[in-house]
Coordinates of C-alpha atoms and ligand atoms in Angstrom, one line a residue:
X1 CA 38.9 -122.6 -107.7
X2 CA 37.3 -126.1 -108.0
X3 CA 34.4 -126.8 -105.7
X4 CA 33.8 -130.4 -104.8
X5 CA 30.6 -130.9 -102.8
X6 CA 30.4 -134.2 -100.5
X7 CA 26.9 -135.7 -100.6
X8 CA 24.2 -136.2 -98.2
X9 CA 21.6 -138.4 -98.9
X10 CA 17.3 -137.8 -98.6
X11 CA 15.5 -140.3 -97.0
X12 CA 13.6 -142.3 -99.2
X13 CA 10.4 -140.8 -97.0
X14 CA 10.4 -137.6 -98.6
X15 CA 9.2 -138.5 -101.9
X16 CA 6.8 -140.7 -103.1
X17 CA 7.3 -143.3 -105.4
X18 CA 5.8 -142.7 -109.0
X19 CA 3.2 -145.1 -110.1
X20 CA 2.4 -146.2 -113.6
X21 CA -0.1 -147.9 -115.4
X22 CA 0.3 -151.9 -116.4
X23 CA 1.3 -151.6 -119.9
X24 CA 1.1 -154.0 -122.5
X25 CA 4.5 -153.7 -123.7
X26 CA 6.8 -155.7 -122.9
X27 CA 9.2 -152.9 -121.3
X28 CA 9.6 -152.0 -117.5
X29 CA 7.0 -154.6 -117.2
X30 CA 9.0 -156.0 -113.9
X31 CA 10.5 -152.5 -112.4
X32 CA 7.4 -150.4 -113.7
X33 CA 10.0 -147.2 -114.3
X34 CA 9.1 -144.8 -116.5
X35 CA 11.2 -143.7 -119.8
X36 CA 12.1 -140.2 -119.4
X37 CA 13.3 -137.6 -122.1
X38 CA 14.2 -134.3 -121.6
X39 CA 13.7 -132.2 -124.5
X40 CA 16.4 -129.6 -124.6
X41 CA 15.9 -126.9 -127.2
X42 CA 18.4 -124.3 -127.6
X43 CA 18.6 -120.5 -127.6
X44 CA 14.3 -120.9 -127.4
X45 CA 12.8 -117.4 -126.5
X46 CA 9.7 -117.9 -124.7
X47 CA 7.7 -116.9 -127.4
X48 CA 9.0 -118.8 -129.9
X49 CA 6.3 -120.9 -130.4
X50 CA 2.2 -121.2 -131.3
X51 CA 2.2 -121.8 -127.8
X52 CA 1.2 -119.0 -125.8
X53 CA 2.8 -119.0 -122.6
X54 CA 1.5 -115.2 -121.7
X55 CA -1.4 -114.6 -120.3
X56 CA -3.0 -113.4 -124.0
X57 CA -1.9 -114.8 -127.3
X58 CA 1.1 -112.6 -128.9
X59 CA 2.2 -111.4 -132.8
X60 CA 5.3 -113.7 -131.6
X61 CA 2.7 -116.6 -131.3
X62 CA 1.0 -116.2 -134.8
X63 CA 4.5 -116.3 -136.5
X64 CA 6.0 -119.8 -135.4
X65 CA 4.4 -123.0 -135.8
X66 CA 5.2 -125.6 -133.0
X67 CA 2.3 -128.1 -133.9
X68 CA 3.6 -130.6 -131.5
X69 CA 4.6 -128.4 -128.7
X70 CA 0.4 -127.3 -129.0
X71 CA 0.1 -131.5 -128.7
X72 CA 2.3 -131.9 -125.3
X73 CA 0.9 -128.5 -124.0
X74 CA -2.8 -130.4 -124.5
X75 CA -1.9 -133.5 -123.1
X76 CA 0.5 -132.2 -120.3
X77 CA 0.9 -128.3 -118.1
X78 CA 2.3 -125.9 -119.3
X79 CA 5.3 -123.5 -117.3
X80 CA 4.8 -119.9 -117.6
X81 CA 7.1 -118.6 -115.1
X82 CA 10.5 -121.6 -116.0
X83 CA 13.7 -120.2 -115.7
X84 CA 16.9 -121.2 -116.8
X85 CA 20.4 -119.3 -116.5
X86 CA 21.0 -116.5 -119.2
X87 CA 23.6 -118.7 -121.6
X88 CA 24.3 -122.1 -122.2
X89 CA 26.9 -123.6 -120.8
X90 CA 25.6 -122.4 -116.7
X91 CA 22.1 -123.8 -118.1
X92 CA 23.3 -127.2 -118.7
X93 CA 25.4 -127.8 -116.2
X94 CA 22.7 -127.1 -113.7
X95 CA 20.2 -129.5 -115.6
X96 CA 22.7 -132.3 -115.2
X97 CA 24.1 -131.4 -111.3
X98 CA 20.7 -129.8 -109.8
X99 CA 23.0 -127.0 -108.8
X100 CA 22.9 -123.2 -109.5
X101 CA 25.5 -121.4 -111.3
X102 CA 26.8 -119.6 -108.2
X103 CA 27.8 -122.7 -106.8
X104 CA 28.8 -125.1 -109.9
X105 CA 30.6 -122.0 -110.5
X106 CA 30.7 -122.6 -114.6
X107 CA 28.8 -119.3 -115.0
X108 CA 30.0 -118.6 -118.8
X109 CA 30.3 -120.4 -121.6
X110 CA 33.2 -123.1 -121.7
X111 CA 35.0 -124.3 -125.0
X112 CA 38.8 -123.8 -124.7
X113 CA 40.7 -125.6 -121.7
X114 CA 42.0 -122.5 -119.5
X115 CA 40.6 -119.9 -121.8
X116 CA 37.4 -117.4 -120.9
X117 CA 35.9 -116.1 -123.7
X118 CA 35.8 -112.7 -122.0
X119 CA 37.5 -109.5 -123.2
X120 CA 39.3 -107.4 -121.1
X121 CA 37.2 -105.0 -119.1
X122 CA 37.9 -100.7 -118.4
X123 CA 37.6 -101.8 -114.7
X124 CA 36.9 -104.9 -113.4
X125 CA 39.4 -107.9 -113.9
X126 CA 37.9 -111.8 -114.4
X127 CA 36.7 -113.9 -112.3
X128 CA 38.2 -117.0 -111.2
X129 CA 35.2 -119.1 -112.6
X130 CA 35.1 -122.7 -114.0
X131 CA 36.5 -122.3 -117.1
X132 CA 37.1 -125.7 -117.9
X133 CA 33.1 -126.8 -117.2
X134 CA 31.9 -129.9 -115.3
X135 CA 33.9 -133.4 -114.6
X136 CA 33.1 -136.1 -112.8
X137 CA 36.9 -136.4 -112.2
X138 CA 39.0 -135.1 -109.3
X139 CA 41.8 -133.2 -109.8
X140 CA 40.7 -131.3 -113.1
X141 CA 41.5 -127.7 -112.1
X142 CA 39.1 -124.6 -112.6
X143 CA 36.2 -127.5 -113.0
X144 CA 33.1 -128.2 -111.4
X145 CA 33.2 -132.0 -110.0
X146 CA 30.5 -133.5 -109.3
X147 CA 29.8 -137.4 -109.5
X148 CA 26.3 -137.6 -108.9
X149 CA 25.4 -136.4 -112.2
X150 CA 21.7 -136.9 -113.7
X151 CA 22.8 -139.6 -116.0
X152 CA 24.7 -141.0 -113.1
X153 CA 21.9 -141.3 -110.3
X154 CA 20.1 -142.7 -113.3
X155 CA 22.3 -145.3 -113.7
X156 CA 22.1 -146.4 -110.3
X157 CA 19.1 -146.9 -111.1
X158 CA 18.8 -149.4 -113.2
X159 CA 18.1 -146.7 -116.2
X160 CA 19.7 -146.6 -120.3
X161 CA 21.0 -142.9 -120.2
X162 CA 21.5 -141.4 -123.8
X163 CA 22.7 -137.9 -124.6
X164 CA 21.9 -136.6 -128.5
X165 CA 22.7 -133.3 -129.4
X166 CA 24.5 -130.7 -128.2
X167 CA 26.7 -131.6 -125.0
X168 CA 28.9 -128.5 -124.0
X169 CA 29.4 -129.7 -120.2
X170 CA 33.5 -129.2 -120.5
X171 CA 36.1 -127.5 -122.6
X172 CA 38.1 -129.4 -125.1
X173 CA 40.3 -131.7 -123.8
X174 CA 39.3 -132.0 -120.5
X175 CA 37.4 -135.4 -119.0
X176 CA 33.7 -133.3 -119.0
X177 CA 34.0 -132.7 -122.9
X178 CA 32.9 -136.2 -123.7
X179 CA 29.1 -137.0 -122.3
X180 CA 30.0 -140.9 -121.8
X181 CA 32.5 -139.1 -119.2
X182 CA 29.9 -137.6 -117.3
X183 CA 27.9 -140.8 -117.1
X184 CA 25.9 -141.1 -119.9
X185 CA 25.9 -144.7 -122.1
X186 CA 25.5 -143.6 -125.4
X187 CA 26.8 -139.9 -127.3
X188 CA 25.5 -139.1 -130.6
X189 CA 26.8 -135.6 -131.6
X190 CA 28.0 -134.2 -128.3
X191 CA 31.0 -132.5 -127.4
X192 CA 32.9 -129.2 -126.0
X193 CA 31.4 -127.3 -128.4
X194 CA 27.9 -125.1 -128.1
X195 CA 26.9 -124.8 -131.6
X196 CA 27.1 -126.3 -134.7
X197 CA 29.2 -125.7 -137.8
X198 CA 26.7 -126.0 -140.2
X199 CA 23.0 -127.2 -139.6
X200 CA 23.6 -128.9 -143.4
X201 CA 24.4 -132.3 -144.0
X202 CA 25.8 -131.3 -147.9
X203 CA 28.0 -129.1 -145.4
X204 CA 29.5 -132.2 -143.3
X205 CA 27.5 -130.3 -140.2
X206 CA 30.8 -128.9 -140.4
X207 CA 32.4 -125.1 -140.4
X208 CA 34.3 -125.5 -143.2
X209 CA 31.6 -122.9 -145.4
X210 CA 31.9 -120.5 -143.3
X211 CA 35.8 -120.5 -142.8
X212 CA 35.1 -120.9 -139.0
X213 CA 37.4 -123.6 -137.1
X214 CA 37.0 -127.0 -136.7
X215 CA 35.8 -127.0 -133.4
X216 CA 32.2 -126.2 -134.0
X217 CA 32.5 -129.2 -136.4
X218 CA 29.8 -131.7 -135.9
X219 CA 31.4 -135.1 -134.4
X220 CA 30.4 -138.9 -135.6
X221 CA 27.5 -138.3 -138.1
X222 CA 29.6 -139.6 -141.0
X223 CA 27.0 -141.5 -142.5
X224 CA 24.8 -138.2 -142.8
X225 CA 27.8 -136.4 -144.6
X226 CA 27.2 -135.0 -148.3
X227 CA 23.3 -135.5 -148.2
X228 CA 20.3 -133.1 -148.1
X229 CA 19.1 -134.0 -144.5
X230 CA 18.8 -130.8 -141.7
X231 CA 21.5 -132.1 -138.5
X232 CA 17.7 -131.5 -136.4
X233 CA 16.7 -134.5 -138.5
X234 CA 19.5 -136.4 -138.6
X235 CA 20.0 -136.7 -134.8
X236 CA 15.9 -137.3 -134.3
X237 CA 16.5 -140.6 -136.4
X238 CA 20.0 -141.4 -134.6
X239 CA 17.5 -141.1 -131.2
X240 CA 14.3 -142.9 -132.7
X241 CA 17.0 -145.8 -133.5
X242 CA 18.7 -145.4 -129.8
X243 CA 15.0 -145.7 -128.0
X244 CA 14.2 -148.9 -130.3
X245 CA 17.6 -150.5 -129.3
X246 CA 17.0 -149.6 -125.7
X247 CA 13.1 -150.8 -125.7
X248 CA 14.7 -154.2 -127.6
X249 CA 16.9 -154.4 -124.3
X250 CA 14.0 -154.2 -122.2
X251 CA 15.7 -151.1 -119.8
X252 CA 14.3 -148.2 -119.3
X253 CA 15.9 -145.3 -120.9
X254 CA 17.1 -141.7 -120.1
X255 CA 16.8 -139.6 -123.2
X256 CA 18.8 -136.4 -123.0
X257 CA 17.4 -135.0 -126.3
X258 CA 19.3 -131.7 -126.8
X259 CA 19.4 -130.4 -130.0
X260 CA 21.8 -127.7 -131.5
X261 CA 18.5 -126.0 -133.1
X262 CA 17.9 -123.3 -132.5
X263 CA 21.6 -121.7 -131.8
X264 CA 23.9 -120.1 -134.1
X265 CA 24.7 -120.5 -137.5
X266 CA 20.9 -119.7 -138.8
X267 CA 20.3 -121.5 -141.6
X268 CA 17.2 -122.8 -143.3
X269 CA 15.4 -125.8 -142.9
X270 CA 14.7 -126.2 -146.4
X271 CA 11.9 -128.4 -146.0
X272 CA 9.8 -125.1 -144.0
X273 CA 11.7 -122.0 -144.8
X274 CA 9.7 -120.9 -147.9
X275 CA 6.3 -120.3 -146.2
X276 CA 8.0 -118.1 -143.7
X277 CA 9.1 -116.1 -146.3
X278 CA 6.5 -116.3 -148.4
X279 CA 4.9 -114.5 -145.2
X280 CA 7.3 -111.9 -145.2
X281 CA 10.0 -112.2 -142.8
X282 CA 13.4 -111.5 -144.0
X283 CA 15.8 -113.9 -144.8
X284 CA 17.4 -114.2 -141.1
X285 CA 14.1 -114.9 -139.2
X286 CA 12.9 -116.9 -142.1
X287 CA 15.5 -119.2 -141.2
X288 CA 15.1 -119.0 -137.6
X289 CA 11.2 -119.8 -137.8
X290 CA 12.0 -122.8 -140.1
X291 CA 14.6 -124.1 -137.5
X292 CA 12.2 -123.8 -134.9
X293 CA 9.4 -125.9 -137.0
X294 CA 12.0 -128.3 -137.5
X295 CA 13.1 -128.6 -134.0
X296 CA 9.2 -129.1 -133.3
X297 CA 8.9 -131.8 -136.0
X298 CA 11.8 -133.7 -134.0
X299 CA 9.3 -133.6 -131.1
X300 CA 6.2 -134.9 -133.1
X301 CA 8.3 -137.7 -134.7
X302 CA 9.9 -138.8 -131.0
X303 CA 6.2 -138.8 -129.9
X304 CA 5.5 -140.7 -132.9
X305 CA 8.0 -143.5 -132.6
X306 CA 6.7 -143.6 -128.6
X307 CA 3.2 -144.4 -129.8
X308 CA 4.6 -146.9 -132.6
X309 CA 6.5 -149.2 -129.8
X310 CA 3.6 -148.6 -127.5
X311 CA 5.6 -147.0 -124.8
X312 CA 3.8 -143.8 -125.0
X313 CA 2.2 -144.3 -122.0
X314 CA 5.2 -144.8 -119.9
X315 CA 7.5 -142.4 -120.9
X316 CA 7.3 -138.8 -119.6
X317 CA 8.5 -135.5 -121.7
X318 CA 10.0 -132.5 -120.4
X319 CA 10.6 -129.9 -122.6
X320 CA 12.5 -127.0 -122.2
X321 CA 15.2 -124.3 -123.7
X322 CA 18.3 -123.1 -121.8
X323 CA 17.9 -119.5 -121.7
X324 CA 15.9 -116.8 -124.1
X325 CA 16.2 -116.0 -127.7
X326 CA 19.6 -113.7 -128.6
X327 CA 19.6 -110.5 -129.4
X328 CA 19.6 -110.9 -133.5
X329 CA 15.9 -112.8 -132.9
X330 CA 12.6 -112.0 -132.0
X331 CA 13.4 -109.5 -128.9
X332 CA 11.2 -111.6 -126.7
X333 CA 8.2 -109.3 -126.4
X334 CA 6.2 -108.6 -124.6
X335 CA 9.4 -109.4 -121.9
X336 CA 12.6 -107.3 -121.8
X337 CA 16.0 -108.2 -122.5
X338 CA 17.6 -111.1 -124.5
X339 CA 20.1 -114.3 -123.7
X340 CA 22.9 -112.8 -121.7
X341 CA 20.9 -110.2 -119.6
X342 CA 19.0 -110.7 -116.5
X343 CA 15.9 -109.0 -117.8
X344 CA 12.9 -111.7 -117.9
X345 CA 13.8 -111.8 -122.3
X346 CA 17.3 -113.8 -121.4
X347 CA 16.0 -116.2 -118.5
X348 CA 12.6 -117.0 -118.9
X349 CA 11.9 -119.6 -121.4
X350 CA 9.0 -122.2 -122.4
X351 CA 8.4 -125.1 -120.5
X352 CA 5.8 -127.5 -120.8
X353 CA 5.4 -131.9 -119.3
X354 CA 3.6 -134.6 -120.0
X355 CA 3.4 -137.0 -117.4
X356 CA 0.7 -140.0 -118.3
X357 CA -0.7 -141.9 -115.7
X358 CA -0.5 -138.2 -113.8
X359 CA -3.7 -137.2 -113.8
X360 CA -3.3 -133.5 -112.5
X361 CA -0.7 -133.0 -114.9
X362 CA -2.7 -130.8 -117.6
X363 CA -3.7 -127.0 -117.9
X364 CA -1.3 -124.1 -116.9
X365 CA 0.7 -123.3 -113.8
X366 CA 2.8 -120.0 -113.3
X367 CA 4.8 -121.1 -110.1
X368 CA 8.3 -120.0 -110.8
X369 CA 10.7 -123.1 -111.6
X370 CA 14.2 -123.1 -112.2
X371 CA 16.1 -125.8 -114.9
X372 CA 18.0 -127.0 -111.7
X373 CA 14.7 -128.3 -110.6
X374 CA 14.9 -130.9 -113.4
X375 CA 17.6 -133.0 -112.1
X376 CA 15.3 -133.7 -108.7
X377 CA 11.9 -134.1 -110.4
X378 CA 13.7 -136.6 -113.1
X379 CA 15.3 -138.4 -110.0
X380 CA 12.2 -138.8 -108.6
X381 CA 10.3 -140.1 -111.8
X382 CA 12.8 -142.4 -112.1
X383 CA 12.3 -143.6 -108.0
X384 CA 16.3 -142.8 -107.3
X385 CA 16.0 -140.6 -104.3
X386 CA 18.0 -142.7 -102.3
X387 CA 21.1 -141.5 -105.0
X388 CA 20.1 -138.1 -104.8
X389 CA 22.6 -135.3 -103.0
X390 CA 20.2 -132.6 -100.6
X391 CA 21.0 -129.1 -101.8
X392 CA 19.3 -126.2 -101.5
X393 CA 19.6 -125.2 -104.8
X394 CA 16.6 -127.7 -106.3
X395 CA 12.6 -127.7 -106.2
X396 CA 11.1 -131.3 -107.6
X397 CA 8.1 -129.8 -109.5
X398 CA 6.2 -132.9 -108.9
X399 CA 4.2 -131.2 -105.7
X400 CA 3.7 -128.2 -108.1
X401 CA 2.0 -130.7 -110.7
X402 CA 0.4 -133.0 -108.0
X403 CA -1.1 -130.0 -105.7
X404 CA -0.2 -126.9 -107.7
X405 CA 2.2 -125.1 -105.5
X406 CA 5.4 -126.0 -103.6
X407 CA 7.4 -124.2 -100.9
X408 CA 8.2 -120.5 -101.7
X409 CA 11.3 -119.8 -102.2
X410 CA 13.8 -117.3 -103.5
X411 CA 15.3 -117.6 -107.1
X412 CA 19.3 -116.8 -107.8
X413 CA 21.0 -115.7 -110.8
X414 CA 24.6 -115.3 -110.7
X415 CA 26.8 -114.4 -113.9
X416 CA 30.1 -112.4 -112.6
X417 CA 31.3 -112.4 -116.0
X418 CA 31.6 -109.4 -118.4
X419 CA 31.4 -111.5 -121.9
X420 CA 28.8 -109.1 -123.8
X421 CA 27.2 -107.8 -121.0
X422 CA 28.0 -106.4 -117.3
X423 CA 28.3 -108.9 -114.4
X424 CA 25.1 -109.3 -112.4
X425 CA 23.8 -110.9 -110.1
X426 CA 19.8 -111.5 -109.1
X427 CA 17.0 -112.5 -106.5
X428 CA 13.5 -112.8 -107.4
X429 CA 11.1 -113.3 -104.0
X430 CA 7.5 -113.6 -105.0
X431 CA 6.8 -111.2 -107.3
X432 CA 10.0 -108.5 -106.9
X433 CA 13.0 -109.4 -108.2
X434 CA 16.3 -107.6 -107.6
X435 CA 19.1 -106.9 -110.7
X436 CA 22.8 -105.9 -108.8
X437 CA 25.4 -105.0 -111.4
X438 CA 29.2 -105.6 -110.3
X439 CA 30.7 -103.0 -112.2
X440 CA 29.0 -99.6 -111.0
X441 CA 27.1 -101.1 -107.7
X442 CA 24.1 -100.4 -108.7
X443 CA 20.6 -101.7 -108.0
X444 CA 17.4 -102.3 -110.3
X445 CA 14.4 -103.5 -108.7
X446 CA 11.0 -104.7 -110.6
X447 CA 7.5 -105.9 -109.7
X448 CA 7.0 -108.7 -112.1
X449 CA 3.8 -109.1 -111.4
X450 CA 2.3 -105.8 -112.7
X451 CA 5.3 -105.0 -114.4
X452 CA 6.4 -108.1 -116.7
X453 CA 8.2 -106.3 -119.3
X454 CA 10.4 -104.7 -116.4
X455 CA 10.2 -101.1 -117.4
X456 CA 9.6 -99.3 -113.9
X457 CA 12.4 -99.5 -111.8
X458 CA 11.2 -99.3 -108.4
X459 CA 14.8 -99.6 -106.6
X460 CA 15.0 -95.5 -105.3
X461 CA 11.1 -95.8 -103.8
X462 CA 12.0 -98.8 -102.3
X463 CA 15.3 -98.3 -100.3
X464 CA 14.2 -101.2 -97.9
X465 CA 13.1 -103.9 -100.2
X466 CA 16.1 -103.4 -101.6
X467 CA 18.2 -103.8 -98.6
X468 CA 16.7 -106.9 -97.5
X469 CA 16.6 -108.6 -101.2
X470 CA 20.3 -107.7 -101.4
X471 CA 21.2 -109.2 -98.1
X472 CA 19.4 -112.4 -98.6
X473 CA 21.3 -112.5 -101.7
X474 CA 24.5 -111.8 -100.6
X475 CA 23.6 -114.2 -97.4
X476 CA 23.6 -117.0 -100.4
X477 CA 26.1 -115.9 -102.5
X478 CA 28.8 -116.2 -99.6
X479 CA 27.6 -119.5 -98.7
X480 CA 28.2 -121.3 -101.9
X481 CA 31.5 -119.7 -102.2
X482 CA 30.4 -117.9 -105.5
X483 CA 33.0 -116.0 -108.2
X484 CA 33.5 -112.5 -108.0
X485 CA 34.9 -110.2 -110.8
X486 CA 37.9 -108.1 -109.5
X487 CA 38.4 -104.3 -109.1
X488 CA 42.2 -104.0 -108.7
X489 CA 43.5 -106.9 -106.7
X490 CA 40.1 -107.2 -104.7
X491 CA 36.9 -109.1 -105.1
X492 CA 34.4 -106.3 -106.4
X493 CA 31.6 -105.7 -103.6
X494 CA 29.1 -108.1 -103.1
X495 CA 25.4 -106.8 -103.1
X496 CA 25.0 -105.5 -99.0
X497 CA 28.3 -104.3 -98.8
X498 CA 27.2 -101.2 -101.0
X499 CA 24.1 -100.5 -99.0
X500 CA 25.0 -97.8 -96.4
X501 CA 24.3 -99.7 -92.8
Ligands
CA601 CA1 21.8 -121.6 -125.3

């Protein structure tokens, strides 16, 4: 089923305008936008860095270094509570749209056109979910279209819009597998696929060691091909080059920064994986931690080459990974759960932005925040509001960084697919949040706030909170028009319709 949404438009009233400092450079110098990047990482567990985003410092912590990421945490706030959907593909395309999965409706991962990666299932049957990813095309069946993409809006604006790195909006041959489809100006790197053939440039980036197919191979990159350079470096330089050309053409620029690091294959960084085992970490998580510190030293250099053009001071960074660490890493401690699951392990993940000229953007804030809520806060850095379609399904963060708090509202997970794990869907409100599994029917219900590593489920002492969570739920789920998973030739249950009236 393809959902096409027709767009409303915000009043320019509703958001204020962002306001930057005079800078010397000669960029932006007449519009006064700021340059935005959004510094995807991928696979990220939330404690997969130095920086502590738990209320105490963990064993996680001490083993990864993230220098930079300790910079931009000191210089900007820091996201305890960010959440992005449990595996990639849902994450991405609600970055880009400002949508949740339940209504974009690309709730798995997408790579072949018409194919779901899922297995058959003892009782349930699939889904009739986007397989094919987003377009910005009509008539692209069992796709998401939507025009008013981020890159888009951004356009309108008057913005350069760059993707680097991993892409994995639309399955192979279909319109959404090429980012320059979607609306962005330049692609280096990006395409159907979600991981990399080979992190190696002796390897061609390409799958070819491993005997896997050519599809995970790497596009463009050519001139990297049969030398000793990690593909984490290779597409930092390819994006310090693309933010000199843009500063040369005096635009401001949209950097979509998302690397392939940390995902699948994990091989080493040679250049950091021998301290990591020299502290004794096995070979797998030896190469994990060095891809991490190489993903981190991406950030320091893109700093770095900010500061050298002098646009450091106009160019805002929001970093962020799109969904928690799998279940062959670091188990997420002290959360439960890994990427795929709804525990806290697979969706909650590290966030942190620097905003200069933002005065109250510093310290820590643990409002809840969802990566749809990127797509309206960048919208609104970039002063494009007027472009911008009204959904429900977004938060700007800006009033959580301006005043520290924004309306409360509840968060929605929706994943009726059975690749590796059971269907689900969830509703956090405040602190409880509500786990419905499609399969069996059956409820889990956790109170995050004394309970993070969700271990007492409270759902049986709490027959009402349950109702009403499941409702609400439900109430939302039927209003975007959401997939279900089948039992027999009918939609399995949505979450009220099990509760006894
Ligand atoms: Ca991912």
């Amino acid at each position: 089923m393809k959902h096409t949404i027709k767009h409303s438009v915000l009043g320019l009233a509703l958001l204020s305008s962002v306001g930057f400092t005079q800078s010397t450079n000669a960029q932006n110098n007449s519009t006064q936008k700021p340059n935005i990047i959004v510094f995807l990482v991928d696979d990220m567990g939330w404690q997969e860095t130095s920086v502590p985003f738990h209320t105490e410092k963990t064993p996680l912590n001490e083993r990864f270094h993230t220098p930079n990421m300790e910079r931009l945490a000191n210089n900007g706030m820091r996201f305890t509570q960010a959440y992005a959907s449990a595996v990639c593909s849902p994450s991405r395309v609600s970055l880009i749209t400002g949508t949740n999965p339940a209504r974009h409706g690309v709730t798995c991962w997408t790579l072949f056109k018409g194919k779901s990666p899922e297995r058959n299932h003892k009782t349930l049957k699939r889904a009739d979910w986007n397989v094919n990813g987003l377009t910005t095309q009509q008539g692209v069946p069992h796709s998401f279209c939507w025009e008013q993409t981020l890159p888009n809006v951004l356009k309108q604006a008057g913005y350069y819009t760059m993707h680097i790195g991993k892409a994995h909006f639309g399955a192979i041959d279909t319109p959404g597998a090429d980012p320059i489809n979607i609306g962005f100006d330049l692609n280096i790197g990006g395409h159907a696929a979600g991981g990399p053939g080979s992190y190696h440039g002796d390897k061609d980036f390409s799958a070819k060691w491993r005997k896997g197919w050519p599809v995970w191979d790497v596009p463009g990159l050519g001139q990297y091909h049969g030398k000793a350079i990690n593909l984490t470096e290779a597409l930092t330089l390819e994006a310090n080059k693309a933010i000199e050309q843009s500063v040369k053409n005096k635009k401001p620029f949209f950097l979509h920064m998302a690397h392939y690091g940390v995902h699948a294959p994990w091989e080493p960084d040679r250049r950091f994986v021998q301290k990591y085992l020299d502290a004794g970490l096995d070979t797998l998580l030896a190469n994990h931690a060095s891809m991490i510190e190489s993903m981190d030293k991406s950030l320091g250099d893109i700093m770095q080459k900010l500061k050298e053009l002098k646009i450091d001071q106009q160019t805002i960074i929001l970093f962020i990974s799109d969904n928690g660490a799998p279940s062959q890493m670091t188990r997420n401690r002290p959360l439960r759960g890994h990427k795929i699951t709804p525990y806290e392990g697979g969706i909650r993940v590290p966030m942190i932005v620097k905003w200069p000229g933002e005065s109250n953007c510093t310290g820590t804030t643990d409002q809840p925040v969802l990566i749809q809520d990127v797509y309206p806060t960048v919208i609104q850095w970039a002063g494009a509001t007027q472009h911008m379609p009204n959904i429900e399904d977004n938060q700007s963060i800006v009033p959580i960084i301006r005043h520290k708090t924004q309306k409360t509202r509840s968060l929605i997970w929706h994943y009726p697919n059975f690749y590796d794990v059971e269907p689900f869907s969830v509703i956090r409100k405040k602190d409880w949040k509500l786990i419905y599994r499609y399969n069996d029917n059956h409820f889990e219900l956790y109170n995050l706030k004394n309970d993070i590593s969700e271990r007492n489920d409270l759902a049986k002492r709490e027959p009402k909170r349950v109702k009403k969570l499941a409702k609400e739920l439900t109430q939302y789920l039927k209003r975007v028009k959401a997939h279900r998973p089948f039992k027999g030739t009918n939609p399995a249950s949505w979450p009220d319709e099990t509760i006894k009236q």
